[in-house]
PDB file of N, CA and C in Angstrom:
ATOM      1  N   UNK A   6      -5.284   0.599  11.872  1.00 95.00           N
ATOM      2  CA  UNK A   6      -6.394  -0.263  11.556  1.00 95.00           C
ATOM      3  C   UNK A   6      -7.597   0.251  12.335  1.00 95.00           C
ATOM      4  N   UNK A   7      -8.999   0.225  11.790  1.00 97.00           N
ATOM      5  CA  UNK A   7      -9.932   1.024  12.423  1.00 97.00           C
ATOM      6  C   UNK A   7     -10.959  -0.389  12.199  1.00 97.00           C
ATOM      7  N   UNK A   8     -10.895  -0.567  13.524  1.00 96.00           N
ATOM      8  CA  UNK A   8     -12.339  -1.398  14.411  1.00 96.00           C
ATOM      9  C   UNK A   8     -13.470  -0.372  15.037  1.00 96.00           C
ATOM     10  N   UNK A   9     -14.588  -0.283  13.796  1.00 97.00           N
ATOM     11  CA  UNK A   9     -15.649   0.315  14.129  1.00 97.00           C
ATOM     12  C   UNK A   9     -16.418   0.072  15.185  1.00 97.00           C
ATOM     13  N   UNK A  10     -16.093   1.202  15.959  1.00 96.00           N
ATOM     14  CA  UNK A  10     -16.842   0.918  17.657  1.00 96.00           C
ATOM     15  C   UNK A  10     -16.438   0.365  18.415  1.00 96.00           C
ATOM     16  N   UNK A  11     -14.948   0.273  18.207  1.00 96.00           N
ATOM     17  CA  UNK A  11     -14.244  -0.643  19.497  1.00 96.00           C
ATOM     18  C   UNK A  11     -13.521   0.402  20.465  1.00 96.00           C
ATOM     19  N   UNK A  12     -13.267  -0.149  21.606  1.00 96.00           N
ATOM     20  CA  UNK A  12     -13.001   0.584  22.789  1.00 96.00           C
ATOM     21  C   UNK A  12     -11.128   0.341  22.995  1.00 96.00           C
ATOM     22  N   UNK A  13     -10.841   1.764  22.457  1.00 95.00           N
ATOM     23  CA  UNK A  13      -9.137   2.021  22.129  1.00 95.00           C
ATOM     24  C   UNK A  13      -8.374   0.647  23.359  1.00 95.00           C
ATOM     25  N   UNK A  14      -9.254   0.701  24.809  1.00 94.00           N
ATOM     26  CA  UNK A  14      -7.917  -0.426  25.776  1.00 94.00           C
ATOM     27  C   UNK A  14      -8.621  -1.547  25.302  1.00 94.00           C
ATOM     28  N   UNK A  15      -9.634  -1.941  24.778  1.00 95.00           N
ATOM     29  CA  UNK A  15      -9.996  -3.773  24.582  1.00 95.00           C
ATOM     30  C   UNK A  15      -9.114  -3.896  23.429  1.00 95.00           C
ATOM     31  N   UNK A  16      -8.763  -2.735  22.506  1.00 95.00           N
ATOM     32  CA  UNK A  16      -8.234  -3.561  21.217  1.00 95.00           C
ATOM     33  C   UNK A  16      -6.854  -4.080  21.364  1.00 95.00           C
ATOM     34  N   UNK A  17      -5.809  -2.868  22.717  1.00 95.00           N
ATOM     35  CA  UNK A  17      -4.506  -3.243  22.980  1.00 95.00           C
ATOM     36  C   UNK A  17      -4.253  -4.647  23.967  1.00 95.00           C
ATOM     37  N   UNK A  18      -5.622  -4.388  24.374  1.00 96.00           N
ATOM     38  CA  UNK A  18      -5.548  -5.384  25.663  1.00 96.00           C
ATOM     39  C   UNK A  18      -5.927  -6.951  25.225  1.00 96.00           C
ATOM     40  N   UNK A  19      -6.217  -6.812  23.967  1.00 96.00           N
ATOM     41  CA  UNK A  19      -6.517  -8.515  22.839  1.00 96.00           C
ATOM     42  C   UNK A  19      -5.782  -8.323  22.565  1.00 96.00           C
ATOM     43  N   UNK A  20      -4.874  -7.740  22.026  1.00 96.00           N
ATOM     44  CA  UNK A  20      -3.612  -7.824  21.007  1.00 96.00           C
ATOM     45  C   UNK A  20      -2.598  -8.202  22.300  1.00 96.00           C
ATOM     46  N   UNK A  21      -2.122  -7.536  23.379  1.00 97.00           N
ATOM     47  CA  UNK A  21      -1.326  -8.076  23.871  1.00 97.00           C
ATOM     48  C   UNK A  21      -1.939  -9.517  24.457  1.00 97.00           C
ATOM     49  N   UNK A  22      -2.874  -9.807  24.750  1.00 97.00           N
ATOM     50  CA  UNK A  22      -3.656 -11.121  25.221  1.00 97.00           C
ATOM     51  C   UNK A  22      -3.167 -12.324  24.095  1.00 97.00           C
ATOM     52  N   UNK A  23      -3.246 -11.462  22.860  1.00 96.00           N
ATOM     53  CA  UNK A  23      -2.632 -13.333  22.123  1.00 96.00           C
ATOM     54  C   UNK A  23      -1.156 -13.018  21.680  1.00 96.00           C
ATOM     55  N   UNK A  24      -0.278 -11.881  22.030  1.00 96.00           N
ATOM     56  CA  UNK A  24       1.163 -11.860  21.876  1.00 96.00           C
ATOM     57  C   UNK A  24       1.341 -12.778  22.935  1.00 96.00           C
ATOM     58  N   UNK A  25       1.204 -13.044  23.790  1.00 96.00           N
ATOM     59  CA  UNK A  25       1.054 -13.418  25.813  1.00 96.00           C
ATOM     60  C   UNK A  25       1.027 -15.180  25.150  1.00 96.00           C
ATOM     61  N   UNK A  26      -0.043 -15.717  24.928  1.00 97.00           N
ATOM     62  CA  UNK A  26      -0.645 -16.695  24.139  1.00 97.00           C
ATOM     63  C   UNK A  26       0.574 -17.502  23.111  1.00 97.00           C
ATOM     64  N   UNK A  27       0.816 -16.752  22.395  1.00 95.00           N
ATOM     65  CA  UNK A  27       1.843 -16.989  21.286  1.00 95.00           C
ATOM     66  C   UNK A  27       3.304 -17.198  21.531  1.00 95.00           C
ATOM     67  N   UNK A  28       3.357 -16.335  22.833  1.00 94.00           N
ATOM     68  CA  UNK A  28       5.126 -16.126  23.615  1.00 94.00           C
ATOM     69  C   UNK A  28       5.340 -15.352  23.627  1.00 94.00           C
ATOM     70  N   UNK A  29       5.261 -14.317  23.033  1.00 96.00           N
ATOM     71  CA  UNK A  29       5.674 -12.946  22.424  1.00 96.00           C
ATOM     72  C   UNK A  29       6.112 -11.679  23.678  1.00 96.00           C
ATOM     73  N   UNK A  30       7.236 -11.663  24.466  1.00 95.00           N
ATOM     74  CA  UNK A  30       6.973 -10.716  24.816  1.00 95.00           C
ATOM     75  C   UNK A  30       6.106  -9.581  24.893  1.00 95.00           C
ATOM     76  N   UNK A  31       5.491  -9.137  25.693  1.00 97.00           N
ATOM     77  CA  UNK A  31       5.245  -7.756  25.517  1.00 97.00           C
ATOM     78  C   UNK A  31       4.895  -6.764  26.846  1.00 97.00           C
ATOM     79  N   UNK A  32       4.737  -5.810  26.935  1.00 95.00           N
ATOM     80  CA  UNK A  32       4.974  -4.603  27.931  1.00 95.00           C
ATOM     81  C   UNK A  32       4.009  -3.477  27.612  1.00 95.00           C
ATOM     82  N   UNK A  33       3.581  -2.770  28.881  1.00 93.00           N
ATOM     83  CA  UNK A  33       2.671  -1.755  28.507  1.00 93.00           C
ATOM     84  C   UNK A  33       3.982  -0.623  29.039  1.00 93.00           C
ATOM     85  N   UNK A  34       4.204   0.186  28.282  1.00 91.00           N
ATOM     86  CA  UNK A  34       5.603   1.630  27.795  1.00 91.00           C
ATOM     87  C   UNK A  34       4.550   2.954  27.950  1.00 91.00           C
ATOM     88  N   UNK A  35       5.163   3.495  29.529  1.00 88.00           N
ATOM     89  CA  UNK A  35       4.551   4.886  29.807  1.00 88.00           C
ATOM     90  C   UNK A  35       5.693   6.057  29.757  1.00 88.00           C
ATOM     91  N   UNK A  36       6.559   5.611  29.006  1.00 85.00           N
ATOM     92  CA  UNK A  36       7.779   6.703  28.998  1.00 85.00           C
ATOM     93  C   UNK A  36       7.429   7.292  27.831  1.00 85.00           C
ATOM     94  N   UNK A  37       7.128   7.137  26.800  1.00 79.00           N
ATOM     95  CA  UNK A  37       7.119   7.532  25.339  1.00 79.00           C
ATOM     96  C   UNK A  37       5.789   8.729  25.038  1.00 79.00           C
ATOM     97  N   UNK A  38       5.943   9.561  23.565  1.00 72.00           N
ATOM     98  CA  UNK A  38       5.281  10.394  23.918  1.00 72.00           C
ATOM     99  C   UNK A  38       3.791  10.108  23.523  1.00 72.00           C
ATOM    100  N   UNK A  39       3.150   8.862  23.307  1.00 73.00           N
ATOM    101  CA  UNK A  39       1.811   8.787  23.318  1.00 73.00           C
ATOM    102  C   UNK A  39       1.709   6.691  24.547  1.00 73.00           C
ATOM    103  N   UNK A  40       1.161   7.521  25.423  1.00 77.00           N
ATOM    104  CA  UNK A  40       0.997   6.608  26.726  1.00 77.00           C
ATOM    105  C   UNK A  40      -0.588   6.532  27.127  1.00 77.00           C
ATOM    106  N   UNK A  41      -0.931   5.120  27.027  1.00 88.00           N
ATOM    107  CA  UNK A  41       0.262   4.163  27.345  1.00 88.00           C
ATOM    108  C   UNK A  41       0.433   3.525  25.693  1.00 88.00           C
ATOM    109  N   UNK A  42       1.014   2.869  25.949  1.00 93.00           N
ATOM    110  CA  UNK A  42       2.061   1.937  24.349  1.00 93.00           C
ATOM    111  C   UNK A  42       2.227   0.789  24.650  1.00 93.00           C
ATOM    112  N   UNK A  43       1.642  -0.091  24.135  1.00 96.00           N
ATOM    113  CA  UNK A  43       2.217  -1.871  23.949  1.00 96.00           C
ATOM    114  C   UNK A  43       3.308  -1.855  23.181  1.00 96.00           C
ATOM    115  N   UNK A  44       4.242  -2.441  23.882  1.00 96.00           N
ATOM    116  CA  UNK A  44       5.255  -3.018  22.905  1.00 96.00           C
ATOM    117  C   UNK A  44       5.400  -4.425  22.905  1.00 96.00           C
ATOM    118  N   UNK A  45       5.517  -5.356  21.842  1.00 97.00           N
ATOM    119  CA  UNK A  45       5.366  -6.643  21.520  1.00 97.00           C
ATOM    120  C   UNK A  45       6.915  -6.888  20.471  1.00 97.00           C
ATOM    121  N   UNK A  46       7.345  -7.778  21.475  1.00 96.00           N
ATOM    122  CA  UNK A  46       8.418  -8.046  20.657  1.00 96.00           C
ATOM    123  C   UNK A  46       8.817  -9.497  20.220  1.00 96.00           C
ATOM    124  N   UNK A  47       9.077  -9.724  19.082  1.00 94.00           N
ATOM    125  CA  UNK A  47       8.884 -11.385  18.408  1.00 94.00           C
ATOM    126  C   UNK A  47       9.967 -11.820  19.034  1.00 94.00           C
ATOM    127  N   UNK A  48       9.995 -12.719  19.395  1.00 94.00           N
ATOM    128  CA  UNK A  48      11.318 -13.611  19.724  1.00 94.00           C
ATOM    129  C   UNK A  48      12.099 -14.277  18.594  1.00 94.00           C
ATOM    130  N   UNK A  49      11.147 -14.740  17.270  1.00 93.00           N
ATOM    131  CA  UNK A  49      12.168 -15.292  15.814  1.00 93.00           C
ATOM    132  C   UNK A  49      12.356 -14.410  15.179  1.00 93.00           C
ATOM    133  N   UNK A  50      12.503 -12.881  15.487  1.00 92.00           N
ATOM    134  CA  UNK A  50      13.703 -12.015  14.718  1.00 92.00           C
ATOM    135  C   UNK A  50      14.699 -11.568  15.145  1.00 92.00           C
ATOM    136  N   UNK A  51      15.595 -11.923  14.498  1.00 91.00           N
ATOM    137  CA  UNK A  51      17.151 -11.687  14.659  1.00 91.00           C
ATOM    138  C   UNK A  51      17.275  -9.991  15.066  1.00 91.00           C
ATOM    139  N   UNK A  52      17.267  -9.648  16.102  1.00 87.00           N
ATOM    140  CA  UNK A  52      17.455  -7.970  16.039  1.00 87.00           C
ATOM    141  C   UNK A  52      18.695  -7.351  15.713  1.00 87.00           C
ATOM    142  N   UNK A  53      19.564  -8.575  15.213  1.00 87.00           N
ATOM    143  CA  UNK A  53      20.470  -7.209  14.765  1.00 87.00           C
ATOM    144  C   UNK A  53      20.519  -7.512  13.147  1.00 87.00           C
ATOM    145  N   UNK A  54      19.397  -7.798  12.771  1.00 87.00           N
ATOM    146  CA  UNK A  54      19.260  -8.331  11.153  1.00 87.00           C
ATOM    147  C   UNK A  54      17.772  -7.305  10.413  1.00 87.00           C
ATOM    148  N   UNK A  55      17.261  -7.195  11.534  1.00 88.00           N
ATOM    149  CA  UNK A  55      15.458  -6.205  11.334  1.00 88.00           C
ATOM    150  C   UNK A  55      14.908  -6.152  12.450  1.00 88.00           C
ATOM    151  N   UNK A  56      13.882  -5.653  11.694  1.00 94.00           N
ATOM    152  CA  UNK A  56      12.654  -4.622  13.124  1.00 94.00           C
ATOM    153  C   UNK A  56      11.913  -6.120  13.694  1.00 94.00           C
ATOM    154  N   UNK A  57      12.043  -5.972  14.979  1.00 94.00           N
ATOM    155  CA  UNK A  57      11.353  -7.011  15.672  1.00 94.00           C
ATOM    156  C   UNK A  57      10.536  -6.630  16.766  1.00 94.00           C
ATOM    157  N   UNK A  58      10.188  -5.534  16.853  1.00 96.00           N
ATOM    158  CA  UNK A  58       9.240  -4.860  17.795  1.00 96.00           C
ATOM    159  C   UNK A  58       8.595  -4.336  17.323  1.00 96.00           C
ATOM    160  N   UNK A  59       7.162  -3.990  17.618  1.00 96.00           N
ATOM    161  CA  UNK A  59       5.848  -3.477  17.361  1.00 96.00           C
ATOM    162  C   UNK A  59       5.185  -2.398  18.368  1.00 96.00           C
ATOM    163  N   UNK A  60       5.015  -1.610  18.317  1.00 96.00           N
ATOM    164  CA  UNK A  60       4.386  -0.784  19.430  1.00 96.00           C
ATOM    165  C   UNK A  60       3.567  -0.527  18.869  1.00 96.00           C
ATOM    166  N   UNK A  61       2.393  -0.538  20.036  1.00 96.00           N
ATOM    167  CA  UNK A  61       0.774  -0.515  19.548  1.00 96.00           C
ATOM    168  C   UNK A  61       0.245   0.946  20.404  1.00 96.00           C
ATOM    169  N   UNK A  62      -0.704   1.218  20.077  1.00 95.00           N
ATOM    170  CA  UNK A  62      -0.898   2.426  20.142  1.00 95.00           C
ATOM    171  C   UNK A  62      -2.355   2.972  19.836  1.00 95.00           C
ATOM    172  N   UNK A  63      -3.453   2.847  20.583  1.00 95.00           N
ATOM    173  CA  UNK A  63      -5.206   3.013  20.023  1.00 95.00           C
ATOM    174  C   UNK A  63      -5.938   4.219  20.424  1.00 95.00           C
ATOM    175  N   UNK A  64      -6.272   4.687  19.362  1.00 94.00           N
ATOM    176  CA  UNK A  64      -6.833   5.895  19.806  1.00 94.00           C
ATOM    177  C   UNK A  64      -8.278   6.066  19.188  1.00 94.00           C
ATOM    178  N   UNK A  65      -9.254   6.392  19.908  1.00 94.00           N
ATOM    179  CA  UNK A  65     -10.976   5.995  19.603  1.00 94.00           C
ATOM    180  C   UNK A  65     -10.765   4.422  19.078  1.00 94.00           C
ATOM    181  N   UNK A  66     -11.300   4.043  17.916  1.00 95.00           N
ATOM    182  CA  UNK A  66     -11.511   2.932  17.808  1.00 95.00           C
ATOM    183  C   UNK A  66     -10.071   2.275  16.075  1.00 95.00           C
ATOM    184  N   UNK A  67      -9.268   3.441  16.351  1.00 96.00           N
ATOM    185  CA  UNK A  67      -8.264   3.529  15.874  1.00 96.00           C
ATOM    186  C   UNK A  67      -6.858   2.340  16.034  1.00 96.00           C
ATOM    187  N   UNK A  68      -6.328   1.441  15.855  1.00 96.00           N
ATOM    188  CA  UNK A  68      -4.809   1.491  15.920  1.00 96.00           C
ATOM    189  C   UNK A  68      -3.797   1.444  15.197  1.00 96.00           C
ATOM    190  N   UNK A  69      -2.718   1.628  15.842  1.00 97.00           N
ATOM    191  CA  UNK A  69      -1.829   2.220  14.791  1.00 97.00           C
ATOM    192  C   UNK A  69      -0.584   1.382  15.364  1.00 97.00           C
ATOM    193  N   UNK A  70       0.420   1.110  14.560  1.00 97.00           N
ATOM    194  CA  UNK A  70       1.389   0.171  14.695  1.00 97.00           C
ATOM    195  C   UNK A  70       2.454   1.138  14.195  1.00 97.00           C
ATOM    196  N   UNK A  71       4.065   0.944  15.141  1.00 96.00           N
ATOM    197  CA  UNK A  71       5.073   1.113  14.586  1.00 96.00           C
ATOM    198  C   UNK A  71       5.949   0.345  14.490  1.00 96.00           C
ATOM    199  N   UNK A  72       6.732  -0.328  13.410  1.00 96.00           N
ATOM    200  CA  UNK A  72       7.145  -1.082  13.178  1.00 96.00           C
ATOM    201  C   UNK A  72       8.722  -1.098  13.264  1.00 96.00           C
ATOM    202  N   UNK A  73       9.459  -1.436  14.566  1.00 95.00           N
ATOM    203  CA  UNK A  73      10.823  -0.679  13.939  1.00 95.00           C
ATOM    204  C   UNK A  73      12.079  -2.171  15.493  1.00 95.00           C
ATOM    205  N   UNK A  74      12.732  -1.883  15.366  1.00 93.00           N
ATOM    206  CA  UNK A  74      14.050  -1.955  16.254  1.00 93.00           C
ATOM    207  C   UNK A  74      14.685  -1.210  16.995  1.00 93.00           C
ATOM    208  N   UNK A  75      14.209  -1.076  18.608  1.00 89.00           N
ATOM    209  CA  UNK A  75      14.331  -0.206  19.508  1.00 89.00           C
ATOM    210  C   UNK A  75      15.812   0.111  19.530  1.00 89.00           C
ATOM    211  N   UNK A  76      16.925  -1.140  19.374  1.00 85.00           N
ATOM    212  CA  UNK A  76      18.371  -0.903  19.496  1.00 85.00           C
ATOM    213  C   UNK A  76      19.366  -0.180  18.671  1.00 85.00           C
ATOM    214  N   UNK A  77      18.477  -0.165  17.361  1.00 85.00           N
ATOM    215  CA  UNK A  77      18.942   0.439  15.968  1.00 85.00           C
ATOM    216  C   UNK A  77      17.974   1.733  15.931  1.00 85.00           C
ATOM    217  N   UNK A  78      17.207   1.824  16.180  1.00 89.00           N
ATOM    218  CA  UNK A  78      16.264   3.442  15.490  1.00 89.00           C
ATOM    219  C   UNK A  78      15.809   3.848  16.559  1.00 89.00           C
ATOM    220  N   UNK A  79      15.788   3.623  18.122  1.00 89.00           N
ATOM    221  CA  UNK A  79      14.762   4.511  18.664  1.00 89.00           C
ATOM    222  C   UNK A  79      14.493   5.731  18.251  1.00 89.00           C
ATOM    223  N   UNK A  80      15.072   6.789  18.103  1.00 91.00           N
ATOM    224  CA  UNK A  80      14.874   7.879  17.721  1.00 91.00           C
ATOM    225  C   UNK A  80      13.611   8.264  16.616  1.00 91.00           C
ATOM    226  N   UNK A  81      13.977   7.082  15.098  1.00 92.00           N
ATOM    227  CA  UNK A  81      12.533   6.899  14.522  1.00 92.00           C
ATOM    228  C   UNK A  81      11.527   6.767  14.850  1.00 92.00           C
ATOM    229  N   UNK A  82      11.500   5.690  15.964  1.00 91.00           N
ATOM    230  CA  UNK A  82      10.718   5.126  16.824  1.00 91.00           C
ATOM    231  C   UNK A  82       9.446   6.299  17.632  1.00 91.00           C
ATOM    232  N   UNK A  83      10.580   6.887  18.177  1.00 90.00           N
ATOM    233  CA  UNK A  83      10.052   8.046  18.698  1.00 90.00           C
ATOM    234  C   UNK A  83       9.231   9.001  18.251  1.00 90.00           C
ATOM    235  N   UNK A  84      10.076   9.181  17.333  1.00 93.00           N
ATOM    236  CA  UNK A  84       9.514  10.886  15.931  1.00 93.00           C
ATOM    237  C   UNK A  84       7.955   9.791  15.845  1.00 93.00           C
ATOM    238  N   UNK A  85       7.871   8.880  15.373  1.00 93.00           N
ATOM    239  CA  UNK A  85       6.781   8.237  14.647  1.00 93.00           C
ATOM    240  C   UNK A  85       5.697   8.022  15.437  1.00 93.00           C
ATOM    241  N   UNK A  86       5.941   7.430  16.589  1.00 92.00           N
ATOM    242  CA  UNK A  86       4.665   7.826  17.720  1.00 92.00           C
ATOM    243  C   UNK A  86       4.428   9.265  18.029  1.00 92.00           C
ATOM    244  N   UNK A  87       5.586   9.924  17.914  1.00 90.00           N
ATOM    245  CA  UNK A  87       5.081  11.583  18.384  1.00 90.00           C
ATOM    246  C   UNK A  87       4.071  12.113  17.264  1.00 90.00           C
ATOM    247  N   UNK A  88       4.315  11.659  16.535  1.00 92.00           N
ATOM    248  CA  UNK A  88       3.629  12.042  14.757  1.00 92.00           C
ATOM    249  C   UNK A  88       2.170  11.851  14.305  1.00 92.00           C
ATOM    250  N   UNK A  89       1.660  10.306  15.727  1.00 92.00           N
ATOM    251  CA  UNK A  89       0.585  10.096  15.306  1.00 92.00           C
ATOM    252  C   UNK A  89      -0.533  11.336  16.362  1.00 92.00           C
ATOM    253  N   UNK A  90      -1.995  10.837  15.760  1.00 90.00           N
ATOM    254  CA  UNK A  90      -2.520  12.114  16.204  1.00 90.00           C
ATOM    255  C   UNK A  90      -3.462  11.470  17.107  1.00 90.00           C
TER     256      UNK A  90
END
């Protein structure tokens, strides 16, 4: 999603501000290969039923979401942040 003229940490740093707000778990992830990474994880999805985590990810006024289940796909998970540019 592209917010014209926004500053890549205000957009992660609102987004985790109303996950926070809402309940939502979430975590700033410096292990992975585009750091840092919000991860936001819903609490009303069943994780062993679907993807219930979100990792956020902003670059210029860019963000980009991956949508997946850390316990079932990291590996996707992975490839797909490595992928973005």
């Amino acid at each position: 999603i592209q917010v014209p003229g926004a500053d890549p940490v205000a957009l992660v740093t609102g987004l985790s501000d109303v996950a926070t707000k809402i309940g939502w778990s979430n975590k700033t992830v410096t292990s992975l290969f585009k750091t840092p990474v919000l991860e936001i994880t819903d609490p009303a999805v069943d994780a062993t039923k679907g993807p219930n985590t979100a990792f956020v990810y902003a670059k210029g006024d860019i963000v980009y979401f991956v949508i997946g289940n850390p316990a079932l796909d990291l590996v996707g998970i992975v490839q797909a942040l490595a992928a973005l540019p």
